[in-house]
Every structure is written in structure tokens, then in C-alpha cells.
Amino acid sequence: MTKEKILEGQVLLIDKPLTWSSFQAVNKLKYVLKKRFDLPKKFKIGHAGTLDPLATGLLIICTGKFTKKITEIQAQEKEYTGTFVVGSTTPSYDLETEIDATFPIEHITEDLIKKTVEKFIGEIDQKPPVFSAIKKDGKRLYEHARAGEEVEISARKTTIYEFEITRIAIPEVDFRVKCSKGTYIRSLAFDFGNALQSGAHLTVLRRTKIGDYSVENAVSPLAFEEQSLS
């Protein structure tokens, strides 16, 4: 890695840690690269697709002229693994907020779970979570939600290419999903719970792939710092 290559453009694969925001990860790399290469103040750097603080995994960071590739990378298929907990929901559809309702789970069997998965393969209608960064009336949805304001959210078309259940230990259900841009796995968890005639929320989420890029080739922000400055 050289100053010239960074300015010309690089794609850097980062394994985002739990609780870090995507913005924090970008800022860490920006700090490290500026410190090592004495880059100009207006040096270009950005990420190709946000990961929530409670998610881990692949964050693609582009530098220099490669920031123009961000839109193209964001449009590619994404793969996630994680865990749903059935029998309860939260307003944010994940662990950001407390459980607000509980539901029966005695009727949920392995066979029912596997049959329910089939309903979500292909193009589906999905409503984004109220706790999301999508803008409505000039404000982020999560700003409306935290202010206690009710907002009408329209469903969007999204595509689930693959949906595999990898472990069932009720109330926990582990999964692997390959999906199109704009898919909310939190919403998938919520809708999956409804389809089971129960409830569900997301407790673990890890992004493993974006297109041909894999988290197996990524490093943590702290490992990147250590490698770059040592």
C-alpha cells in the first residue's frame, strides 16, 4: 500500500466489530491512512453500505477515485448470517430496544419453520423498520420513532435469493440469507415471526459477503491500524 495507490483508489475490506458504527470504522481508517501517508485534508474515503452498530461483518471501504465505485458495490447481492429469537418482538426488531410483546411458541416445530422459509424466497414486499435511517418528511425514521411519532411506512420490493435455516434451538433460530440491496434482515425477522403466527426479533447479525467480496478476507479496524502503523 502506497500513498499513490490510496489516492488513486483502493477497496479495503473491514470486519466491523460489534457496537462500532460504520461511520466510526471509516473514521478510524481515515485517521490511520492520514497518519501513515500524510494525506490531504480533503482525501476521499467512504463505505459501500451501512452496518448497524449491533451487526458485525463485512464493511467495504473505498478510497480516492474508487469512491465512485460505491454505488456499484452497494447494488450487489449481500449475504448475512444470524439468529432470530421467536416468541417476542421489539419496536426496533432487534436488541436496540426492549421486548414489547410476547407470543406463544408451543406450536412452532422444525417442520413449520422450514415450510415458512419457503414463503420468503423470491421477490417479497417488505416494510423497513421504524428504527431505520430512511428519511420521511425530512427526518430519519428513527428520529420520528424516538420522538414517539407514528409514521406511515410504505412496503418496498426486495428479493431473497437464498434463505437457509442452519440451527433450530427454540426460541433461537440461526439462518443464512442471500438478498438484494435494500433488504432489512430485522424486518425479515419480524415478518418471519408473524408468518409463524408468533413473533420474532433479531439478536445476532453478521454480513459475510457483498458480491464477490468476503469477510474471510477482511480485517478489524484495530488490526488494520496495527498492520499499517507497525
Coordinates of N, CA and C in Angstrom, one line a residue:
M1 N 0.9 -1.2 0.0 CA 0.0 0.0 0.0 C 0.9 1.2 0.0
T2 N 0.7 2.1 -1.0 CA 1.4 3.4 -1.1 C 0.5 4.6 -1.1
K3 N 1.0 5.7 -0.9 CA 0.2 7.0 -0.9 C -0.4 7.1 -2.2
E4 N 0.3 6.8 -3.3 CA -0.2 7.0 -4.6 C -1.4 6.1 -4.9
K5 N -1.3 4.8 -4.4 CA -2.4 3.8 -4.6 C -3.6 4.2 -3.8
I6 N -3.4 4.7 -2.6 CA -4.5 5.1 -1.8 C -5.3 6.3 -2.4
L7 N -4.5 7.2 -3.0 CA -5.2 8.4 -3.6 C -5.8 8.0 -5.0
E8 N -5.2 7.1 -5.7 CA -5.7 6.6 -6.9 C -7.0 5.8 -6.7
G9 N -7.0 5.0 -5.7 CA -8.2 4.3 -5.3 C -7.9 2.9 -4.8
Q10 N -8.4 2.5 -3.7 CA -8.3 1.2 -3.1 C -9.6 0.7 -2.6
V11 N -9.9 -0.6 -2.6 CA -11.0 -1.2 -1.9 C -10.5 -1.9 -0.7
L12 N -10.9 -1.5 0.5 CA -10.4 -2.1 1.7 C -11.5 -2.9 2.4
L13 N -11.2 -4.1 2.8 CA -12.3 -4.9 3.4 C -12.1 -5.0 4.9
I14 N -13.1 -4.5 5.6 CA -13.0 -4.4 7.1 C -14.1 -5.3 7.7
D15 N -13.7 -5.9 8.8 CA -14.6 -6.7 9.6 C -15.1 -5.8 10.8
K16 N -16.2 -5.2 10.6 CA -16.7 -4.3 11.6 C -17.0 -4.9 12.9
P17 N -16.5 -4.5 14.0 CA -16.8 -5.1 15.3 C -18.2 -4.7 15.9
L18 N -18.7 -5.5 16.8 CA -19.9 -5.2 17.5 C -19.8 -3.8 18.2
T19 N -20.9 -3.1 18.1 CA -21.1 -1.7 18.7 C -20.5 -0.6 18.0
W20 N -19.5 -0.9 17.1 CA -19.0 0.2 16.2 C -20.0 0.6 15.2
S21 N -20.1 1.9 14.9 CA -20.9 2.4 13.8 C -20.0 2.3 12.5
S22 N -20.7 2.3 11.4 CA -19.9 2.2 10.1 C -19.1 3.5 10.0
F23 N -19.7 4.6 10.5 CA -19.0 5.9 10.5 C -17.7 5.9 11.3
Q24 N -17.8 5.2 12.5 CA -16.6 5.1 13.3 C -15.5 4.3 12.6
A25 N -15.9 3.3 11.9 CA -14.9 2.4 11.2 C -14.2 3.2 10.1
V26 N -15.0 4.0 9.3 CA -14.4 4.8 8.3 C -13.5 5.9 8.9
N27 N -13.9 6.5 10.0 CA -13.1 7.5 10.6 C -11.7 6.9 11.1
K28 N -11.8 5.7 11.6 CA -10.6 5.0 12.1 C -9.6 4.8 11.0
L29 N -10.1 4.3 9.8 CA -9.2 4.1 8.7 C -8.7 5.4 8.1
K30 N -9.6 6.4 8.1 CA -9.1 7.8 7.6 C -8.0 8.3 8.5
Y31 N -8.1 8.2 9.8 CA -7.1 8.6 10.7 C -5.8 7.9 10.5
V32 N -5.9 6.5 10.4 CA -4.7 5.7 10.2 C -4.0 6.0 8.9
L33 N -4.7 6.1 7.8 CA -4.1 6.4 6.5 C -3.5 7.8 6.4
K34 N -4.2 8.8 7.0 CA -3.6 10.1 7.0 C -2.3 10.2 7.8
K35 N -2.3 9.4 8.9 CA -1.1 9.4 9.8 C 0.0 8.7 9.1
R36 N -0.2 7.7 8.4 CA 0.8 7.0 7.7 C 1.3 7.7 6.4
F37 N 0.4 8.2 5.7 CA 0.8 8.8 4.4 C 0.8 10.3 4.2
D38 N 0.4 11.0 5.3 CA 0.3 12.5 5.2 C -0.6 12.9 4.1
L39 N -1.8 12.4 4.1 CA -2.7 12.6 3.0 C -3.4 14.0 3.2
P40 N -3.9 14.6 2.1 CA -4.5 15.9 2.1 C -5.8 15.9 3.0
K41 N -6.2 17.0 3.5 CA -7.4 17.1 4.3 C -8.7 16.6 3.6
K42 N -8.8 16.9 2.3 CA -10.0 16.5 1.6 C -9.8 15.1 0.9
F43 N -9.0 14.3 1.5 CA -8.8 12.9 1.0 C -10.2 12.2 1.0
K44 N -10.5 11.5 -0.1 CA -11.8 10.9 -0.3 C -11.8 9.5 0.3
I45 N -12.8 9.2 1.1 CA -12.9 7.8 1.7 C -14.4 7.6 2.1
G46 N -14.9 6.5 1.9 CA -16.3 6.2 2.2 C -16.6 4.7 2.2
H47 N -17.8 4.3 2.8 CA -18.1 2.9 2.8 C -19.3 2.6 1.9
A48 N -19.3 1.3 1.4 CA -20.3 0.9 0.5 C -21.4 0.0 1.2
G49 N -22.2 0.7 2.0 CA -23.3 0.0 2.6 C -23.2 0.0 4.1
T50 N -24.0 0.7 4.8 CA -24.0 0.8 6.3 C -24.3 -0.6 7.0
L51 N -23.6 -0.8 8.1 CA -24.0 -1.9 9.0 C -24.4 -1.3 10.3
D52 N -25.5 -1.7 10.9 CA -25.9 -1.2 12.2 C -24.9 -1.5 13.3
P53 N -24.8 -0.7 14.3 CA -23.8 -0.9 15.4 C -24.0 -2.3 16.0
L54 N -25.2 -2.9 16.1 CA -25.4 -4.2 16.6 C -25.1 -5.4 15.7
A55 N -24.6 -5.0 14.5 CA -24.2 -6.0 13.5 C -22.7 -6.0 13.4
T56 N -22.2 -7.2 13.0 CA -20.8 -7.3 12.7 C -20.6 -7.7 11.2
G57 N -19.3 -7.7 10.8 CA -19.0 -8.3 9.5 C -18.5 -7.3 8.5
L58 N -18.7 -7.7 7.2 CA -18.1 -7.0 6.1 C -18.5 -5.6 5.8
L59 N -17.6 -4.7 5.9 CA -17.8 -3.3 5.6 C -16.7 -3.0 4.5
I60 N -17.2 -2.6 3.3 CA -16.3 -2.3 2.2 C -16.0 -0.8 2.2
I61 N -14.7 -0.4 2.3 CA -14.3 1.0 2.4 C -13.5 1.3 1.1
C62 N -13.9 2.4 0.5 CA -13.3 2.8 -0.8 C -12.5 4.1 -0.6
T63 N -11.4 4.2 -1.2 CA -10.6 5.4 -1.1 C -10.4 6.1 -2.5
G64 N -10.0 7.3 -2.4 CA -9.7 8.1 -3.7 C -10.7 8.0 -4.7
K65 N -10.3 7.7 -6.0 CA -11.2 7.6 -7.1 C -12.1 6.4 -7.0
F66 N -11.8 5.4 -6.2 CA -12.6 4.3 -6.1 C -13.9 4.6 -5.3
T67 N -14.0 5.8 -4.7 CA -15.3 6.1 -4.1 C -16.4 6.2 -5.1
K68 N -16.0 6.4 -6.4 CA -17.0 6.4 -7.4 C -17.6 5.0 -7.7
K69 N -17.0 4.0 -7.1 CA -17.5 2.6 -7.3 C -18.5 2.2 -6.2
I70 N -18.7 3.1 -5.2 CA -19.5 2.8 -4.0 C -21.0 2.4 -4.5
T71 N -21.6 3.2 -5.3 CA -22.9 2.9 -5.8 C -23.0 1.5 -6.4
E72 N -22.0 1.2 -7.2 CA -22.0 -0.1 -7.9 C -21.8 -1.3 -7.0
I73 N -21.0 -1.1 -6.0 CA -20.8 -2.2 -5.0 C -22.0 -2.3 -4.1
Q74 N -22.7 -1.2 -3.7 CA -23.9 -1.3 -2.9 C -25.0 -2.1 -3.6
A75 N -25.0 -2.1 -4.9 CA -26.1 -2.7 -5.6 C -25.9 -4.2 -5.7
Q76 N -24.8 -4.7 -5.3 CA -24.6 -6.2 -5.4 C -25.3 -7.0 -4.3
E77 N -25.5 -8.3 -4.6 CA -26.1 -9.2 -3.6 C -25.3 -9.2 -2.3
K78 N -26.0 -9.4 -1.2 CA -25.4 -9.4 0.1 C -25.8 -10.8 0.8
E79 N -24.9 -11.2 1.6 CA -25.1 -12.5 2.4 C -24.9 -12.2 3.9
Y80 N -25.9 -12.7 4.7 CA -25.8 -12.5 6.1 C -26.1 -13.8 6.8
T81 N -25.5 -13.9 8.0 CA -25.9 -15.0 8.9 C -26.3 -14.4 10.2
G82 N -27.1 -15.1 11.0 CA -27.5 -14.5 12.3 C -28.5 -15.4 13.0
T83 N -29.2 -14.8 14.0 CA -30.1 -15.5 14.9 C -31.4 -14.7 15.1
F84 N -32.5 -15.4 14.9 CA -33.8 -14.8 15.3 C -34.2 -15.5 16.6
V85 N -34.8 -14.8 17.5 CA -35.5 -15.3 18.7 C -37.0 -15.3 18.5
V86 N -37.6 -16.4 18.5 CA -39.1 -16.4 18.3 C -39.8 -16.3 19.6
G87 N -41.0 -15.8 19.6 CA -41.9 -15.7 20.7 C -41.9 -14.3 21.4
S88 N -41.2 -13.3 20.8 CA -41.2 -12.0 21.3 C -40.7 -11.0 20.2
T89 N -41.2 -9.7 20.4 CA -40.8 -8.7 19.4 C -40.3 -7.5 20.2
T90 N -39.6 -6.6 19.5 CA -39.1 -5.3 20.0 C -39.5 -4.2 19.0
P91 N -39.7 -3.0 19.4 CA -40.0 -1.9 18.4 C -39.0 -1.7 17.3
S92 N -37.7 -2.0 17.6 CA -36.7 -1.8 16.6 C -36.4 -3.1 15.8
Y93 N -37.1 -4.2 16.2 CA -37.0 -5.5 15.5 C -35.7 -6.2 15.9
D94 N -34.9 -5.6 16.8 CA -33.6 -6.2 17.2 C -33.4 -5.8 18.7
L95 N -32.1 -5.9 19.1 CA -31.8 -5.7 20.6 C -31.6 -4.2 20.9
E96 N -31.8 -3.3 20.0 CA -31.7 -1.9 20.3 C -32.7 -1.4 21.3
T97 N -33.9 -2.0 21.2 CA -35.0 -1.7 22.2 C -35.4 -2.9 22.9
E98 N -36.2 -2.6 24.0 CA -36.6 -3.7 24.9 C -37.8 -4.5 24.3
I99 N -38.0 -5.7 24.7 CA -39.2 -6.5 24.3 C -40.4 -5.8 24.6
D100 N -41.4 -5.7 23.7 CA -42.6 -5.0 23.9 C -43.8 -5.9 23.8
A101 N -43.6 -7.2 23.4 CA -44.7 -8.1 23.3 C -44.2 -9.6 23.3
T102 N -45.0 -10.5 23.9 CA -44.6 -11.9 23.8 C -45.7 -12.7 23.2
F103 N -45.4 -13.9 22.6 CA -46.3 -14.7 21.9 C -46.1 -16.2 22.1
P104 N -47.1 -17.0 21.9 CA -46.9 -18.4 22.1 C -45.9 -19.0 21.1
I105 N -45.2 -20.0 21.6 CA -44.2 -20.7 20.7 C -44.4 -22.2 20.7
E106 N -45.4 -22.7 21.5 CA -45.6 -24.2 21.7 C -45.9 -24.9 20.3
H107 N -46.5 -24.2 19.4 CA -46.9 -24.8 18.1 C -45.8 -24.8 17.1
I108 N -44.7 -24.1 17.4 CA -43.6 -23.9 16.4 C -42.7 -25.2 16.4
T109 N -42.7 -25.8 15.3 CA -41.9 -27.1 15.1 C -40.8 -26.8 14.0
E110 N -39.9 -27.7 13.9 CA -38.9 -27.6 12.9 C -39.5 -27.7 11.5
D111 N -40.5 -28.5 11.3 CA -41.2 -28.6 10.1 C -41.9 -27.3 9.7
L112 N -42.6 -26.6 10.7 CA -43.2 -25.4 10.4 C -42.2 -24.3 10.0
I113 N -41.1 -24.3 10.7 CA -40.1 -23.3 10.4 C -39.6 -23.4 9.0
K114 N -39.3 -24.7 8.6 CA -38.8 -24.9 7.2 C -39.8 -24.6 6.1
K115 N -41.1 -24.9 6.4 CA -42.1 -24.6 5.5 C -42.3 -23.0 5.4
T116 N -42.2 -22.4 6.5 CA -42.4 -20.9 6.5 C -41.3 -20.2 5.7
V117 N -40.1 -20.8 5.7 CA -38.9 -20.2 5.0 C -39.3 -20.1 3.5
E118 N -40.0 -21.1 3.0 CA -40.3 -21.1 1.5 C -41.2 -19.9 1.1
K119 N -41.9 -19.3 2.1 CA -42.8 -18.2 1.8 C -41.9 -16.9 1.5
F120 N -40.7 -16.9 1.9 CA -39.9 -15.7 1.8 C -38.8 -15.8 0.7
I121 N -38.8 -16.9 -0.1 CA -37.9 -17.0 -1.2 C -38.5 -16.2 -2.5
G122 N -37.6 -15.5 -3.1 CA -38.0 -14.7 -4.3 C -38.3 -13.3 -4.0
E123 N -39.1 -12.6 -4.8 CA -39.4 -11.2 -4.6 C -40.5 -11.1 -3.5
I124 N -40.3 -10.2 -2.5 CA -41.2 -10.0 -1.4 C -41.5 -8.6 -1.2
D125 N -42.6 -8.3 -0.5 CA -42.9 -6.9 -0.1 C -42.4 -6.8 1.4
Q126 N -41.6 -5.7 1.7 CA -41.1 -5.6 3.0 C -41.2 -4.1 3.5
K127 N -41.6 -3.9 4.7 CA -41.6 -2.6 5.3 C -40.3 -2.4 6.1
P128 N -39.6 -1.3 5.8 CA -38.4 -1.1 6.6 C -38.8 -0.9 8.1
P129 N -37.9 -1.2 9.0 CA -38.1 -0.9 10.5 C -38.4 0.6 10.7
V130 N -39.2 0.9 11.7 CA -39.4 2.3 12.1 C -38.1 2.8 12.7
F131 N -37.2 2.0 13.2 CA -35.9 2.4 13.7 C -34.9 2.2 12.5
S132 N -34.9 3.0 11.5 CA -34.0 2.9 10.4 C -33.7 4.3 9.9
A133 N -32.7 4.4 9.1 CA -32.1 5.8 8.6 C -32.8 6.3 7.4
I134 N -33.9 5.6 6.9 CA -34.6 6.1 5.8 C -35.3 7.4 6.2
K135 N -35.3 8.4 5.2 CA -35.9 9.7 5.5 C -37.4 9.7 5.2
K136 N -38.2 10.4 6.0 CA -39.6 10.6 5.8 C -39.9 12.0 6.3
D137 N -40.5 12.8 5.5 CA -40.8 14.2 5.8 C -39.6 14.9 6.3
G138 N -38.4 14.7 5.7 CA -37.2 15.4 6.0 C -36.5 14.9 7.3
K139 N -37.0 13.9 7.9 CA -36.3 13.3 9.1 C -36.1 11.8 9.0
R140 N -35.1 11.3 9.6 CA -34.8 9.9 9.7 C -36.0 9.2 10.4
L141 N -36.3 8.0 9.9 CA -37.4 7.3 10.6 C -37.1 7.1 12.1
Y142 N -35.8 6.8 12.4 CA -35.5 6.6 13.9 C -35.7 7.8 14.7
E143 N -35.6 9.0 14.0 CA -35.9 10.3 14.8 C -37.4 10.4 15.1
H144 N -38.2 10.0 14.1 CA -39.7 10.0 14.4 C -40.0 9.0 15.5
A145 N -39.4 7.8 15.4 CA -39.7 6.7 16.4 C -39.3 7.1 17.8
R146 N -38.1 7.7 17.9 CA -37.6 8.1 19.3 C -38.4 9.3 19.8
A147 N -39.0 10.0 18.9 CA -39.9 11.2 19.4 C -41.3 10.7 19.7
G148 N -41.5 9.4 19.5 CA -42.9 8.8 19.8 C -43.9 9.2 18.7
E149 N -43.4 9.6 17.5 CA -44.3 9.9 16.4 C -44.6 8.7 15.5
E150 N -45.9 8.5 15.2 CA -46.3 7.4 14.3 C -46.1 7.9 12.9
V151 N -45.5 7.1 12.1 CA -45.2 7.4 10.7 C -45.7 6.2 9.8
E152 N -46.4 6.5 8.7 CA -46.8 5.5 7.8 C -45.7 5.2 6.9
I153 N -45.3 3.9 6.9 CA -44.2 3.4 6.1 C -44.7 2.5 5.0
S154 N -44.3 2.8 3.7 CA -44.7 2.0 2.6 C -43.8 0.8 2.4
A155 N -44.4 -0.3 2.0 CA -43.7 -1.5 1.7 C -42.8 -1.3 0.4
R156 N -41.7 -2.0 0.4 CA -40.8 -2.0 -0.8 C -40.6 -3.4 -1.3
K157 N -40.3 -3.5 -2.6 CA -40.0 -4.8 -3.2 C -38.5 -5.1 -2.9
T158 N -38.2 -6.3 -2.4 CA -36.9 -6.8 -2.2 C -36.9 -8.2 -2.6
T159 N -35.7 -8.8 -2.8 CA -35.5 -10.2 -3.3 C -34.7 -11.0 -2.3
I160 N -35.2 -12.1 -1.9 CA -34.4 -13.1 -1.1 C -34.0 -14.2 -2.1
Y161 N -32.8 -14.3 -2.4 CA -32.3 -15.4 -3.3 C -32.1 -16.7 -2.6
E162 N -31.6 -16.7 -1.4 CA -31.4 -17.9 -0.6 C -31.8 -17.6 0.8
F163 N -32.4 -18.6 1.5 CA -32.8 -18.4 2.9 C -32.7 -19.8 3.5
E164 N -31.7 -20.0 4.3 CA -31.4 -21.4 4.8 C -31.4 -21.3 6.4
I165 N -32.1 -22.2 7.0 CA -32.1 -22.4 8.4 C -30.9 -23.3 8.8
T166 N -30.0 -22.8 9.6 CA -28.8 -23.6 9.9 C -28.8 -24.2 11.3
R167 N -29.7 -23.7 12.2 CA -29.8 -24.3 13.5 C -31.1 -24.0 14.1
I168 N -31.8 -24.9 14.8 CA -33.0 -24.7 15.5 C -32.9 -25.1 16.9
A169 N -33.0 -24.2 17.8 CA -32.9 -24.5 19.3 C -33.9 -23.5 19.9
I170 N -35.2 -23.8 19.7 CA -36.3 -22.8 20.1 C -36.0 -22.3 21.5
P171 N -36.0 -21.0 21.8 CA -36.5 -20.0 20.9 C -35.5 -19.4 19.8
E172 N -34.3 -20.0 19.8 CA -33.3 -19.5 18.8 C -33.4 -20.2 17.5
V173 N -33.3 -19.4 16.4 CA -33.3 -20.0 15.1 C -32.1 -19.3 14.3
D174 N -31.1 -20.1 13.9 CA -30.0 -19.5 13.2 C -30.3 -19.6 11.7
F175 N -29.8 -18.7 10.9 CA -30.1 -18.6 9.5 C -28.9 -18.1 8.7
R176 N -29.0 -18.3 7.3 CA -28.1 -17.7 6.3 C -29.0 -17.1 5.2
V177 N -28.8 -15.9 4.9 CA -29.7 -15.2 3.9 C -28.8 -14.6 2.8
K178 N -29.2 -14.8 1.5 CA -28.6 -14.0 0.4 C -29.7 -13.2 -0.2
C179 N -29.5 -11.9 -0.3 CA -30.6 -11.0 -0.6 C -30.1 -9.8 -1.5
S180 N -31.1 -9.1 -2.0 CA -30.8 -7.9 -2.8 C -30.5 -6.7 -2.0
K181 N -30.0 -5.6 -2.6 CA -29.8 -4.3 -2.0 C -31.1 -3.9 -1.3
G182 N -31.1 -3.2 -0.2 CA -32.2 -2.7 0.4 C -33.0 -3.6 1.3
T183 N -32.6 -4.8 1.5 CA -33.3 -5.8 2.3 C -32.9 -5.5 3.8
Y184 N -33.9 -5.5 4.6 CA -33.7 -5.3 6.1 C -33.9 -6.7 6.7
I185 N -32.8 -7.2 7.3 CA -32.9 -8.5 8.0 C -33.7 -8.4 9.2
R186 N -33.7 -7.2 9.9 CA -34.5 -7.0 11.0 C -36.0 -7.2 10.7
S187 N -36.4 -6.6 9.5 CA -37.8 -6.7 9.1 C -38.1 -8.2 8.7
L188 N -37.1 -8.9 8.1 CA -37.3 -10.3 7.8 C -37.6 -11.1 9.0
A189 N -36.9 -10.8 10.1 CA -37.1 -11.5 11.4 C -38.5 -11.2 11.9
F190 N -39.0 -10.0 11.8 CA -40.3 -9.6 12.3 C -41.4 -10.3 11.5
D191 N -41.2 -10.2 10.2 CA -42.2 -10.8 9.3 C -42.2 -12.4 9.4
F192 N -41.0 -12.9 9.6 CA -40.9 -14.4 9.8 C -41.7 -14.8 11.1
G193 N -41.6 -14.0 12.1 CA -42.3 -14.3 13.4 C -43.8 -14.3 13.1
N194 N -44.3 -13.2 12.4 CA -45.7 -13.1 12.1 C -46.2 -14.4 11.3
A195 N -45.4 -14.8 10.3 CA -45.7 -15.9 9.4 C -45.8 -17.2 10.3
L196 N -45.1 -17.3 11.4 CA -45.1 -18.4 12.3 C -46.3 -18.3 13.2
Q197 N -47.2 -17.3 13.1 CA -48.3 -17.0 14.0 C -47.7 -16.8 15.4
S198 N -46.6 -16.1 15.5 CA -46.0 -15.8 16.7 C -45.3 -14.4 16.6
G199 N -44.2 -14.3 17.1 CA -43.4 -13.1 16.9 C -41.9 -13.4 16.9
A200 N -41.1 -12.5 16.4 CA -39.6 -12.8 16.4 C -38.9 -11.5 16.3
H201 N -37.7 -11.5 16.8 CA -36.8 -10.3 16.7 C -35.3 -10.8 16.4
L202 N -34.5 -10.0 15.9 CA -33.2 -10.3 15.5 C -32.2 -10.1 16.7
T203 N -31.4 -11.1 17.0 CA -30.5 -10.9 18.2 C -29.0 -11.0 17.7
V204 N -28.7 -11.6 16.6 CA -27.4 -11.6 16.1 C -27.4 -11.4 14.6
L205 N -26.5 -10.6 14.0 CA -26.4 -10.4 12.6 C -25.0 -10.1 12.2
R206 N -24.6 -10.9 11.1 CA -23.2 -10.7 10.6 C -23.3 -10.7 9.1
R207 N -22.7 -9.7 8.4 CA -22.7 -9.7 7.0 C -21.4 -10.4 6.5
T208 N -21.6 -11.4 5.7 CA -20.5 -12.3 5.3 C -20.0 -12.0 3.9
K209 N -20.9 -11.5 3.0 CA -20.5 -11.2 1.6 C -21.2 -10.0 1.0
I210 N -20.5 -9.3 0.1 CA -21.1 -8.4 -0.8 C -20.6 -8.7 -2.1
G211 N -21.4 -9.2 -3.0 CA -20.9 -9.6 -4.3 C -19.9 -10.7 -4.1
D212 N -18.7 -10.5 -4.8 CA -17.6 -11.5 -4.6 C -16.7 -11.2 -3.4
Y213 N -17.0 -10.1 -2.7 CA -16.1 -9.7 -1.6 C -16.6 -10.5 -0.3
S214 N -15.7 -11.1 0.4 CA -16.0 -11.9 1.5 C -15.3 -11.4 2.8
V215 N -16.0 -11.6 3.9 CA -15.5 -11.2 5.2 C -14.3 -12.0 5.6
E216 N -14.1 -13.2 5.0 CA -13.0 -14.0 5.2 C -11.7 -13.3 4.9
N217 N -11.7 -12.3 4.0 CA -10.6 -11.6 3.6 C -10.5 -10.2 4.2
A218 N -11.3 -10.0 5.2 CA -11.3 -8.7 5.9 C -10.6 -8.7 7.2
V219 N -10.2 -7.5 7.7 CA -9.5 -7.4 9.0 C -10.3 -6.4 9.8
S220 N -10.1 -6.4 11.1 CA -10.8 -5.5 12.0 C -10.1 -4.1 11.9
P221 N -10.8 -3.0 12.3 CA -10.2 -1.7 12.2 C -8.9 -1.6 13.0
L222 N -8.9 -2.3 14.2 CA -7.7 -2.2 15.0 C -6.5 -3.0 14.4
A223 N -6.9 -4.1 13.8 CA -5.8 -4.9 13.1 C -5.3 -4.1 11.9
F224 N -6.1 -3.4 11.2 CA -5.7 -2.6 10.1 C -4.7 -1.5 10.6
E225 N -5.1 -0.9 11.7 CA -4.2 0.1 12.3 C -2.8 -0.4 12.7
E226 N -2.9 -1.6 13.3 CA -1.6 -2.3 13.7 C -0.7 -2.6 12.5
Q227 N -1.3 -3.2 11.5 CA -0.6 -3.5 10.3 C 0.0 -2.3 9.6
S228 N -0.8 -1.2 9.6 CA -0.4 0.0 8.8 C 0.6 0.8 9.5
L229 N 0.6 0.8 10.8 CA 1.5 1.7 11.5 C 2.7 1.0 12.2
S230 N 2.7 -0.3 12.1 CA 3.9 -1.0 12.7 C 5.1 -1.0 11.8

